[in-house]
PDB file of C-alpha atoms in Angstrom:
ATOM      1  CA  ASN A   1      61.477  10.336  18.392  1.00  0.00           C
ATOM      2  CA  TYR A   2      58.935   7.764  19.334  1.00  0.00           C
ATOM      3  CA  ASN A   3      58.156   6.097  22.713  1.00  0.00           C
ATOM      4  CA  LEU A   4      59.593   2.712  21.670  1.00  0.00           C
ATOM      5  CA  ASN A   5      61.738   0.148  23.391  1.00  0.00           C
ATOM      6  CA  LYS A   6      63.081  -3.399  22.870  1.00  0.00           C
ATOM      7  CA  ASP A   7      59.531  -4.764  23.089  1.00  0.00           C
ATOM      8  CA  SER A   8      58.049  -2.722  20.473  1.00  0.00           C
ATOM      9  CA  VAL A   9      57.065  -3.862  17.023  1.00  0.00           C
ATOM     10  CA  VAL A  10      57.708  -1.621  14.008  1.00  0.00           C
ATOM     11  CA  PHE A  11      56.558  -2.103  10.290  1.00  0.00           C
ATOM     12  CA  ASP A  12      58.686  -0.541   7.693  1.00  0.00           C
ATOM     13  CA  VAL A  13      56.518  -0.515   4.743  1.00  0.00           C
ATOM     14  CA  GLY A  14      58.583   0.245   1.502  1.00  0.00           C
ATOM     15  CA  GLY A  15      62.220  -0.609   2.972  1.00  0.00           C
ATOM     16  CA  TYR A  16      64.303   0.435  -0.041  1.00  0.00           C
ATOM     17  CA  ARG A  17      67.814   0.181   1.394  1.00  0.00           C
ATOM     18  CA  GLY A  18      66.748  -0.489   5.042  1.00  0.00           C
ATOM     19  CA  ASP A  19      67.994   2.786   6.507  1.00  0.00           C
ATOM     20  CA  PHE A  20      64.813   3.635   8.342  1.00  0.00           C
ATOM     21  CA  ALA A  21      64.843  -0.035   9.959  1.00  0.00           C
ATOM     22  CA  ALA A  22      68.582   0.350  10.855  1.00  0.00           C
ATOM     23  CA  GLN A  23      68.108   3.667  12.591  1.00  0.00           C
ATOM     24  CA  ILE A  24      64.933   2.701  14.564  1.00  0.00           C
ATOM     25  CA  ASN A  25      66.425  -0.701  15.640  1.00  0.00           C
ATOM     26  CA  GLN A  26      69.604   0.850  16.774  1.00  0.00           C
ATOM     27  CA  ARG A  27      68.081   3.735  18.561  1.00  0.00           C
ATOM     28  CA  TYR A  28      65.544   1.614  20.508  1.00  0.00           C
ATOM     29  CA  GLY A  29      66.442  -2.012  20.093  1.00  0.00           C
ATOM     30  CA  CYS A  30      62.999  -3.018  18.784  1.00  0.00           C
ATOM     31  CA  LYS A  31      61.729  -5.748  16.352  1.00  0.00           C
ATOM     32  CA  VAL A  32      61.422  -4.297  12.744  1.00  0.00           C
ATOM     33  CA  TYR A  33      59.743  -5.903   9.994  1.00  0.00           C
ATOM     34  CA  VAL A  34      60.663  -4.485   6.682  1.00  0.00           C
ATOM     35  CA  PHE A  35      58.362  -5.035   3.671  1.00  0.00           C
ATOM     36  CA  GLU A  36      60.244  -4.709   0.341  1.00  0.00           C
ATOM     37  CA  PRO A  37      58.910  -6.275  -2.807  1.00  0.00           C
ATOM     38  CA  VAL A  38      61.499  -5.195  -5.217  1.00  0.00           C
ATOM     39  CA  GLU A  39      63.865  -8.235  -5.621  1.00  0.00           C
ATOM     40  CA  LYS A  40      67.312  -6.327  -5.791  1.00  0.00           C
ATOM     41  CA  PHE A  41      66.368  -4.026  -2.828  1.00  0.00           C
ATOM     42  CA  TYR A  42      64.881  -7.100  -0.888  1.00  0.00           C
ATOM     43  CA  GLU A  43      68.233  -9.019  -1.264  1.00  0.00           C
ATOM     44  CA  SER A  44      70.224  -5.949  -0.324  1.00  0.00           C
ATOM     45  CA  ILE A  45      68.334  -5.484   2.894  1.00  0.00           C
ATOM     46  CA  VAL A  46      68.546  -9.295   3.803  1.00  0.00           C
ATOM     47  CA  SER A  47      72.241  -9.222   3.320  1.00  0.00           C
ATOM     48  CA  ARG A  48      72.742  -5.932   5.331  1.00  0.00           C
ATOM     49  CA  PHE A  49      70.641  -7.380   8.498  1.00  0.00           C
ATOM     50  CA  ALA A  50      71.914 -11.068   8.098  1.00  0.00           C
ATOM     51  CA  ASN A  51      73.364 -10.818  11.516  1.00  0.00           C
ATOM     52  CA  ASN A  52      70.518  -8.983  13.266  1.00  0.00           C
ATOM     53  CA  PRO A  53      67.686 -11.189  14.405  1.00  0.00           C
ATOM     54  CA  ASN A  54      65.581  -8.209  15.351  1.00  0.00           C
ATOM     55  CA  ILE A  55      65.212  -7.157  11.862  1.00  0.00           C
ATOM     56  CA  VAL A  56      62.958  -9.363   9.637  1.00  0.00           C
ATOM     57  CA  VAL A  57      62.815  -8.671   5.841  1.00  0.00           C
ATOM     58  CA  CYS A  58      59.773  -9.815   3.846  1.00  0.00           C
ATOM     59  CA  ASP A  59      60.015 -10.045   0.202  1.00  0.00           C
ATOM     60  CA  TYR A  60      56.301  -8.617  -0.358  1.00  0.00           C
ATOM     61  CA  GLY A  61      54.680  -5.383  -0.100  1.00  0.00           C
ATOM     62  CA  LEU A  62      51.574  -4.519   2.102  1.00  0.00           C
ATOM     63  CA  ALA A  63      48.416  -3.524   0.546  1.00  0.00           C
ATOM     64  CA  GLU A  64      44.732  -3.651   0.709  1.00  0.00           C
ATOM     65  CA  ARG A  65      44.408  -6.976  -0.779  1.00  0.00           C
ATOM     66  CA  ASP A  66      46.522  -9.817  -1.999  1.00  0.00           C
ATOM     67  CA  GLN A  67      47.644  -9.120  -5.573  1.00  0.00           C
ATOM     68  CA  ASP A  68      50.536  -9.329  -7.898  1.00  0.00           C
ATOM     69  CA  GLN A  69      51.415  -5.939  -9.550  1.00  0.00           C
ATOM     70  CA  GLU A  70      53.873  -4.606 -12.011  1.00  0.00           C
ATOM     71  CA  ILE A  71      56.202  -2.116 -10.495  1.00  0.00           C
ATOM     72  CA  SER A  72      58.505   0.396 -12.090  1.00  0.00           C
ATOM     73  CA  VAL A  73      61.948  -0.075 -10.592  1.00  0.00           C
ATOM     74  CA  ASP A  74      63.475   3.389 -10.171  1.00  0.00           C
ATOM     75  CA  GLY A  75      65.319   3.561  -7.001  1.00  0.00           C
ATOM     76  CA  ASP A  76      63.531   5.311  -4.066  1.00  0.00           C
ATOM     77  CA  ALA A  77      60.968   6.303  -6.675  1.00  0.00           C
ATOM     78  CA  SER A  78      59.841   2.825  -7.487  1.00  0.00           C
ATOM     79  CA  SER A  79      56.152   2.563  -8.050  1.00  0.00           C
ATOM     80  CA  ILE A  80      53.024   0.714  -9.163  1.00  0.00           C
ATOM     81  CA  TYR A  81      51.535   3.984 -10.352  1.00  0.00           C
ATOM     82  CA  LYS A  82      54.455   4.874 -12.695  1.00  0.00           C
ATOM     83  CA  ARG A  83      56.104   3.290 -15.931  1.00  0.00           C
ATOM     84  CA  ALA A  84      59.927   3.133 -16.099  1.00  0.00           C
ATOM     85  CA  GLN A  85      62.504   1.482 -18.492  1.00  0.00           C
ATOM     86  CA  LYS A  86      62.893  -1.401 -15.904  1.00  0.00           C
ATOM     87  CA  MET A  87      59.884  -3.033 -14.657  1.00  0.00           C
ATOM     88  CA  GLU A  88      59.231  -6.146 -12.268  1.00  0.00           C
ATOM     89  CA  VAL A  89      56.231  -7.963 -11.067  1.00  0.00           C
ATOM     90  CA  ILE A  90      55.991  -7.996  -7.335  1.00  0.00           C
ATOM     91  CA  GLN A  91      53.633  -9.717  -4.592  1.00  0.00           C
ATOM     92  CA  LEU A  92      51.546  -7.618  -2.356  1.00  0.00           C
ATOM     93  CA  ARG A  93      49.769  -8.826   0.541  1.00  0.00           C
ATOM     94  CA  GLU A  94      46.820  -7.839   2.691  1.00  0.00           C
ATOM     95  CA  ILE A  95      48.141  -6.344   5.847  1.00  0.00           C
ATOM     96  CA  GLY A  96      45.498  -7.809   8.056  1.00  0.00           C
ATOM     97  CA  LYS A  97      46.346 -11.270   6.963  1.00  0.00           C
ATOM     98  CA  VAL A  98      50.099 -10.687   7.405  1.00  0.00           C
ATOM     99  CA  MET A  99      49.626  -9.329  10.993  1.00  0.00           C
ATOM    100  CA  GLN A 100      47.519 -12.636  11.722  1.00  0.00           C
ATOM    101  CA  GLU A 101      50.416 -14.667  10.140  1.00  0.00           C
ATOM    102  CA  LEU A 102      53.062 -12.904  12.011  1.00  0.00           C
ATOM    103  CA  SER A 103      51.098 -13.136  15.372  1.00  0.00           C
ATOM    104  CA  ILE A 104      50.878  -9.222  15.626  1.00  0.00           C
ATOM    105  CA  ASP A 105      48.165  -7.861  17.463  1.00  0.00           C
ATOM    106  CA  ASN A 106      49.495  -4.249  17.802  1.00  0.00           C
ATOM    107  CA  ILE A 107      52.072  -2.128  15.929  1.00  0.00           C
ATOM    108  CA  ASP A 108      53.979   0.565  17.765  1.00  0.00           C
ATOM    109  CA  LEU A 109      54.971   2.395  14.635  1.00  0.00           C
ATOM    110  CA  ILE A 110      54.191   1.836  11.044  1.00  0.00           C
ATOM    111  CA  LYS A 111      56.278   3.755   8.510  1.00  0.00           C
ATOM    112  CA  ILE A 112      54.765   3.927   5.043  1.00  0.00           C
ATOM    113  CA  ASN A 113      56.596   5.135   2.146  1.00  0.00           C
ATOM    114  CA  ILE A 114      55.221   3.165  -0.911  1.00  0.00           C
ATOM    115  CA  GLU A 115      54.955   5.758  -3.640  1.00  0.00           C
ATOM    116  CA  GLY A 116      51.206   6.142  -4.026  1.00  0.00           C
ATOM    117  CA  GLY A 117      50.212   2.748  -2.391  1.00  0.00           C
ATOM    118  CA  GLU A 118      49.837   4.735   0.880  1.00  0.00           C
ATOM    119  CA  PHE A 119      46.247   5.834  -0.379  1.00  0.00           C
ATOM    120  CA  PRO A 120      44.565   2.383  -0.806  1.00  0.00           C
ATOM    121  CA  LEU A 121      46.546   0.855   2.030  1.00  0.00           C
ATOM    122  CA  LEU A 122      45.638   3.376   4.816  1.00  0.00           C
ATOM    123  CA  SER A 123      41.832   3.667   3.403  1.00  0.00           C
ATOM    124  CA  HIS A 124      41.772  -0.084   3.955  1.00  0.00           C
ATOM    125  CA  CYS A 125      43.415   0.042   7.339  1.00  0.00           C
ATOM    126  CA  ILE A 126      40.707   2.674   8.208  1.00  0.00           C
ATOM    127  CA  GLU A 127      37.747   0.781   6.898  1.00  0.00           C
ATOM    128  CA  SER A 128      38.893  -2.530   8.511  1.00  0.00           C
ATOM    129  CA  GLU A 129      39.529  -0.673  11.678  1.00  0.00           C
ATOM    130  CA  LEU A 130      43.370  -1.857  11.590  1.00  0.00           C
ATOM    131  CA  THR A 131      44.517   1.537  12.561  1.00  0.00           C
ATOM    132  CA  SER A 132      43.279   1.115  16.032  1.00  0.00           C
ATOM    133  CA  LYS A 133      46.109  -1.440  16.298  1.00  0.00           C
ATOM    134  CA  MET A 134      48.557   1.051  15.222  1.00  0.00           C
ATOM    135  CA  LYS A 135      50.089   3.490  17.849  1.00  0.00           C
ATOM    136  CA  ASN A 136      51.991   5.624  15.291  1.00  0.00           C
ATOM    137  CA  ILE A 137      51.400   5.947  11.668  1.00  0.00           C
ATOM    138  CA  GLN A 138      54.244   7.695   9.894  1.00  0.00           C
ATOM    139  CA  VAL A 139      53.294   8.296   6.333  1.00  0.00           C
ATOM    140  CA  GLN A 140      54.591  10.038   3.111  1.00  0.00           C
ATOM    141  CA  PHE A 141      51.768  10.794   0.823  1.00  0.00           C
ATOM    142  CA  HIS A 142      52.658  11.505  -2.951  1.00  0.00           C
ATOM    143  CA  THR A 143      51.317  14.142  -5.217  1.00  0.00           C
ATOM    144  CA  PHE A 144      51.574  12.417  -8.483  1.00  0.00           C
ATOM    145  CA  VAL A 145      48.482   9.992  -7.723  1.00  0.00           C
ATOM    146  CA  GLU A 146      45.370  11.299  -9.166  1.00  0.00           C
ATOM    147  CA  ASP A 147      43.147  13.292  -6.899  1.00  0.00           C
ATOM    148  CA  ALA A 148      46.003  12.889  -4.121  1.00  0.00           C
ATOM    149  CA  LEU A 149      44.844  16.185  -2.365  1.00  0.00           C
ATOM    150  CA  VAL A 150      41.223  14.760  -2.078  1.00  0.00           C
ATOM    151  CA  LYS A 151      42.420  11.363  -0.976  1.00  0.00           C
ATOM    152  CA  ARG A 152      44.840  12.724   1.593  1.00  0.00           C
ATOM    153  CA  HIS A 153      42.107  14.961   3.066  1.00  0.00           C
ATOM    154  CA  LYS A 154      39.650  12.047   3.211  1.00  0.00           C
ATOM    155  CA  ILE A 155      42.356   9.933   5.035  1.00  0.00           C
ATOM    156  CA  ARG A 156      43.264  12.609   7.404  1.00  0.00           C
ATOM    157  CA  GLN A 157      39.624  13.361   8.373  1.00  0.00           C
ATOM    158  CA  ASN A 158      39.194   9.801   9.013  1.00  0.00           C
ATOM    159  CA  LEU A 159      42.485   9.310  11.006  1.00  0.00           C
ATOM    160  CA  LYS A 160      41.360  12.199  13.262  1.00  0.00           C
ATOM    161  CA  GLU A 161      38.692   9.960  14.698  1.00  0.00           C
ATOM    162  CA  THR A 162      41.347   7.737  16.127  1.00  0.00           C
ATOM    163  CA  HIS A 163      44.634   9.444  16.048  1.00  0.00           C
ATOM    164  CA  SER A 164      46.097  12.933  16.827  1.00  0.00           C
ATOM    165  CA  ILE A 165      48.675  14.537  14.551  1.00  0.00           C
ATOM    166  CA  THR A 166      52.226  14.804  16.126  1.00  0.00           C
ATOM    167  CA  TYR A 167      53.992  16.386  13.006  1.00  0.00           C
ATOM    168  CA  ASP A 168      52.805  17.458   9.676  1.00  0.00           C
ATOM    169  CA  TYR A 169      55.039  18.312   6.562  1.00  0.00           C
ATOM    170  CA  ALA A 170      52.566  18.246   3.907  1.00  0.00           C
ATOM    171  CA  PHE A 171      53.553  15.585   1.183  1.00  0.00           C
ATOM    172  CA  VAL A 172      56.814  15.066   3.018  1.00  0.00           C
ATOM    173  CA  TRP A 173      56.262  13.313   6.242  1.00  0.00           C
ATOM    174  CA  GLU A 174      53.386  13.286   8.888  1.00  0.00           C
ATOM    175  CA  ASN A 175      52.795  11.158  11.995  1.00  0.00           C
ATOM    176  CA  TRP A 176      49.576  10.298  13.659  1.00  0.00           C
ATOM    177  CA  ARG A 177      49.463   8.976  17.275  1.00  0.00           C
ATOM    178  CA  LEU A 178      46.619   6.750  18.470  1.00  0.00           C
ATOM    179  CA  LYS A 179      44.547   8.666  21.187  1.00  0.00           C
ATOM    180  CA  GLY A 180      44.425   7.551  24.548  1.00  0.00           C
ATOM    181  CA  ASP A 181      48.102   6.046  24.710  1.00  0.00           C
ATOM    182  CA  GLY A 182      49.305   8.559  27.248  1.00  0.00           C
ATOM    183  CA  ASN A 183      51.431  10.359  24.874  1.00  0.00           C
ATOM    184  CA  GLU A 184      49.039  12.602  22.932  1.00  0.00           C
ATOM    185  CA  PHE A 185      50.265  15.847  21.158  1.00  0.00           C
ATOM    186  CA  HIS A 186      48.297  18.886  22.213  1.00  0.00           C
ATOM    187  CA  GLU A 187      48.589  22.028  20.129  1.00  0.00           C
ATOM    188  CA  SER A 188      49.110  25.207  22.321  1.00  0.00           C
ATOM    189  CA  LEU A 189      46.100  27.372  22.578  1.00  0.00           C
TER     190      LEU A 189
END
């Protein structure tokens, strides 16, 4: 449950089949930008939402810098950090540039599930202060990345400066809400 409405902007980073985008859009009527760089997943999402102008599908992923990468195509476990029988070259774009191009100043909710890419993406967002433009950051961290525990701890320590944790299921899902938006989570004493 999020404090979203028809004027809210949501980024679905790692769209896969578009289920998250469909549920969020149906529940709140908000604008959802889906970022999915794997060609067959992208095409499937485009077809699924062809008649929904509130869901915009982009054929690239978001990252800390513009780059082309090889990705393993392995269903919801597709990753640039793993090898698989089927590999594909994808385009990744720097998130700040994408926000500028889309004329988006603030993101009400960014969902990040990108199989290891969350570490450099979030580190970049923190360093470039883009996290101050993100009201909710829902992220799934992945343990198969080298030094995942250390990297997650560092990101969480940095997020504590600007955001409050609203839920935390380690290496499953966690959400961080921007402090001062009037909807902060307070742990009971």
